[in-house]
Short mmCIF file of C-alpha atoms in Angstrom, two decimals:
data_model
loop_
_atom_site.label_atom_id
_atom_site.label_comp_id
_atom_site.label_asym_id
_atom_site.label_seq_id
_atom_site.Cartn_x
_atom_site.Cartn_y
_atom_site.Cartn_z
CA UNK A 37 60.82 -50.33 -200.94
CA UNK A 38 60.34 -46.80 -199.79
CA UNK A 39 61.59 -43.90 -201.84
CA UNK A 40 63.52 -41.40 -199.76
CA UNK A 41 64.64 -38.09 -201.14
CA UNK A 42 67.30 -36.04 -199.45
CA UNK A 43 66.05 -32.56 -198.52
CA UNK A 44 67.09 -29.94 -201.04
CA UNK A 45 66.89 -27.06 -198.60
CA UNK A 46 64.19 -25.45 -200.72
CA UNK A 47 61.24 -27.13 -199.07
CA UNK A 48 58.40 -25.10 -197.66
CA UNK A 49 59.47 -24.42 -194.10
CA UNK A 50 58.35 -21.81 -191.66
CA UNK A 51 61.04 -19.41 -190.44
CA UNK A 52 62.56 -20.11 -187.03
CA UNK A 53 61.31 -16.81 -185.68
CA UNK A 54 57.51 -16.68 -185.34
CA UNK A 55 57.47 -12.89 -185.66
CA UNK A 56 58.59 -13.01 -189.31
CA UNK A 57 55.93 -11.71 -191.69
CA UNK A 58 54.58 -14.35 -194.09
CA UNK A 59 53.06 -13.92 -197.53
CA UNK A 60 51.43 -17.10 -198.80
CA UNK A 61 50.24 -17.53 -202.40
CA UNK A 62 48.19 -20.70 -202.67
CA UNK A 63 45.39 -20.83 -205.21
CA UNK A 64 43.33 -24.00 -205.41
CA UNK A 65 45.01 -27.05 -203.94
CA UNK A 66 48.13 -24.93 -203.35
CA UNK A 67 46.36 -23.95 -200.13
CA UNK A 68 47.13 -27.28 -198.42
CA UNK A 69 50.62 -26.58 -197.04
CA UNK A 70 49.60 -23.08 -195.99
CA UNK A 71 46.66 -24.38 -194.04
CA UNK A 72 49.20 -26.54 -192.20
CA UNK A 73 51.41 -23.46 -191.67
CA UNK A 74 48.50 -21.58 -190.11
CA UNK A 75 47.56 -24.50 -187.86
CA UNK A 76 51.16 -25.01 -186.77
CA UNK A 77 51.61 -21.36 -185.89
CA UNK A 78 48.35 -21.32 -183.94
CA UNK A 79 49.38 -24.44 -182.02
CA UNK A 80 53.00 -23.52 -181.31
CA UNK A 81 52.94 -19.82 -180.43
CA UNK A 82 50.81 -17.26 -178.64
CA UNK A 83 49.28 -14.87 -181.16
CA UNK A 84 51.23 -11.95 -179.65
CA UNK A 85 54.47 -13.58 -180.86
CA UNK A 86 53.29 -14.09 -184.45
CA UNK A 87 54.20 -11.78 -187.27
CA UNK A 88 51.61 -10.74 -189.81
CA UNK A 89 50.43 -13.33 -192.30
CA UNK A 90 48.79 -12.58 -195.63
CA UNK A 91 47.22 -15.39 -197.65
CA UNK A 92 46.46 -14.91 -201.34
CA UNK A 93 43.93 -17.53 -202.36
CA UNK A 94 42.28 -17.88 -205.72
CA UNK A 95 39.89 -20.25 -207.39
CA UNK A 96 37.12 -20.09 -209.94
CA UNK A 97 34.11 -19.62 -207.69
CA UNK A 98 33.66 -18.71 -204.04
CA UNK A 99 30.53 -20.83 -203.85
CA UNK A 100 31.87 -23.91 -205.60
CA UNK A 101 35.55 -24.31 -204.74
CA UNK A 102 36.70 -21.94 -202.00
CA UNK A 103 38.54 -24.66 -200.08
CA UNK A 104 38.19 -24.21 -196.33
CA UNK A 105 36.55 -20.83 -196.95
CA UNK A 106 34.75 -20.81 -193.61
CA UNK A 107 37.91 -21.69 -191.69
CA UNK A 108 39.98 -19.06 -193.49
CA UNK A 109 37.32 -16.36 -193.13
CA UNK A 110 37.06 -17.12 -189.41
CA UNK A 111 40.84 -16.86 -189.02
CA UNK A 112 40.83 -13.56 -190.89
CA UNK A 113 37.98 -12.21 -188.75
CA UNK A 114 39.94 -13.18 -185.63
CA UNK A 115 42.99 -11.27 -186.89
CA UNK A 116 45.14 -14.36 -187.42
CA UNK A 117 45.69 -13.53 -191.08
CA UNK A 118 44.86 -11.12 -193.85
CA UNK A 119 42.87 -13.00 -196.46
CA UNK A 120 43.08 -11.77 -200.07
CA UNK A 121 40.88 -13.68 -202.50
CA UNK A 122 40.42 -13.75 -206.25
CA UNK A 123 37.48 -15.64 -207.73
CA UNK A 124 38.07 -15.67 -211.46
CA UNK A 125 34.65 -16.84 -212.62
CA UNK A 126 32.44 -14.94 -210.17
CA UNK A 127 32.55 -11.68 -212.13
CA UNK A 128 29.85 -10.87 -214.65
CA UNK A 129 30.76 -13.02 -217.66
CA UNK A 130 29.55 -10.35 -220.08
CA UNK A 131 32.10 -7.87 -218.72
CA UNK A 132 35.04 -10.29 -218.74
CA UNK A 133 37.46 -10.45 -221.61
CA UNK A 134 40.42 -8.73 -223.17
CA UNK A 135 40.90 -5.25 -224.56
CA UNK A 136 44.11 -4.43 -226.40
CA UNK A 137 45.85 -7.36 -224.78
CA UNK A 138 44.76 -6.53 -221.24
CA UNK A 139 42.66 -9.00 -219.24
CA UNK A 140 39.51 -7.33 -217.91
CA UNK A 141 37.29 -8.29 -214.94
CA UNK A 142 38.89 -11.69 -214.39
CA UNK A 143 40.75 -11.47 -211.07
CA UNK A 144 43.70 -13.72 -210.29
CA UNK A 145 46.09 -13.84 -207.33
CA UNK A 146 48.82 -12.10 -209.33
CA UNK A 147 46.50 -9.09 -209.65
CA UNK A 148 46.22 -8.93 -205.86
CA UNK A 149 49.99 -9.15 -205.55
CA UNK A 150 50.37 -6.18 -207.88
CA UNK A 151 47.76 -4.24 -205.89
CA UNK A 152 49.80 -4.88 -202.73
CA UNK A 153 53.13 -4.50 -204.53
CA UNK A 154 54.68 -1.61 -202.63
CA UNK A 155 53.86 -3.07 -199.21
CA UNK A 156 54.97 -6.55 -200.26
CA UNK A 157 58.31 -5.33 -201.62
CA UNK A 158 58.89 -3.23 -198.50
CA UNK A 159 58.18 -6.26 -196.29
CA UNK A 160 60.47 -8.54 -198.30
CA UNK A 161 63.40 -6.18 -198.67
CA UNK A 162 63.27 -4.10 -195.51
CA UNK A 163 61.67 -6.40 -192.92
CA UNK A 164 62.93 -9.79 -194.18
CA UNK A 165 59.45 -11.22 -194.72
CA UNK A 166 59.02 -14.61 -196.39
CA UNK A 167 57.08 -15.29 -199.58
CA UNK A 168 55.84 -18.78 -200.39
CA UNK A 169 54.13 -19.81 -203.63
CA UNK A 170 52.46 -23.18 -203.94
CA UNK A 171 50.29 -24.69 -206.66
CA UNK A 172 50.07 -24.79 -210.44
CA UNK A 173 53.47 -24.54 -212.10
CA UNK A 174 52.20 -24.17 -215.66
CA UNK A 175 50.65 -20.72 -215.45
CA UNK A 176 50.03 -19.43 -211.92
CA UNK A 177 53.60 -19.62 -210.60
CA UNK A 178 55.03 -17.90 -213.67
CA UNK A 179 52.32 -15.22 -213.59
CA UNK A 180 52.86 -14.60 -209.88
CA UNK A 181 56.62 -14.36 -210.43
CA UNK A 182 56.14 -11.90 -213.29
CA UNK A 183 53.83 -9.77 -211.13
CA UNK A 184 56.32 -9.85 -208.27
CA UNK A 185 59.16 -8.87 -210.62
CA UNK A 186 57.13 -5.88 -211.86
CA UNK A 187 56.49 -4.85 -208.24
CA UNK A 188 60.21 -5.05 -207.45
CA UNK A 189 61.04 -3.08 -210.61
CA UNK A 190 58.58 -0.34 -209.75
CA UNK A 191 59.22 -0.09 -206.00
CA UNK A 192 63.00 -0.39 -206.09
CA UNK A 193 63.41 1.51 -209.39
CA UNK A 194 65.21 -1.39 -211.10
CA UNK A 195 65.14 -2.79 -214.60
CA UNK A 196 63.80 -6.31 -215.25
CA UNK A 197 67.21 -7.98 -215.06
CA UNK A 198 68.10 -6.27 -211.78
CA UNK A 199 64.70 -7.20 -210.32
CA UNK A 200 65.28 -10.84 -211.31
CA UNK A 201 68.66 -10.73 -209.57
CA UNK A 202 67.01 -9.43 -206.39
CA UNK A 203 64.39 -12.19 -206.53
CA UNK A 204 67.13 -14.80 -207.03
CA UNK A 205 68.86 -13.44 -203.92
CA UNK A 206 65.64 -13.77 -201.93
CA UNK A 207 65.27 -17.35 -203.16
CA UNK A 208 68.89 -18.21 -202.29
CA UNK A 209 68.25 -16.87 -198.76
CA UNK A 210 65.13 -19.04 -198.44
CA UNK A 211 62.85 -16.00 -198.32
CA UNK A 212 61.12 -16.65 -201.65
CA UNK A 213 60.16 -20.29 -201.96
CA UNK A 214 58.10 -22.04 -204.61
CA UNK A 215 56.57 -25.49 -204.43
CA UNK A 216 54.86 -25.94 -207.77
CA UNK A 217 53.72 -28.81 -209.93
CA UNK A 218 52.36 -29.33 -213.43
#
């Protein structure tokens, strides 16, 4: 017997228009579908037709587990994507820690999203970009969502509840998609 699941409509799918800007958040093994996205776009369309693509990738160490690091760095150097990386254990261990509840010198992808917050919100709400999040559902996805909500609050001058409503709208339109697992 083969298990067959009917599509929910929330699967990770590229937009029909190749010029749509993409924001991909795929730390660790969450990179896999996005690597396929990048390969598909490269195969199907001339680069001139492709919209901008930003990949947020995180892992513990660039030397030990930067999956497909050479391939991604080459694509970034060629202009095929903007590569934003966070290596959480590469910082000086003596300087890492917490001060008054704030995490110090331990970079994660959600930190990069907050750094890019204004541009990301502008792309999502004014240029109909797509945001995809794939990977760990226990911590990363919730932390990325919280960072994104703060960006929406700040950029659009909304309270937390209004920002959540806006993110739900994006999700219902298929422009904010999560594929996460525990």
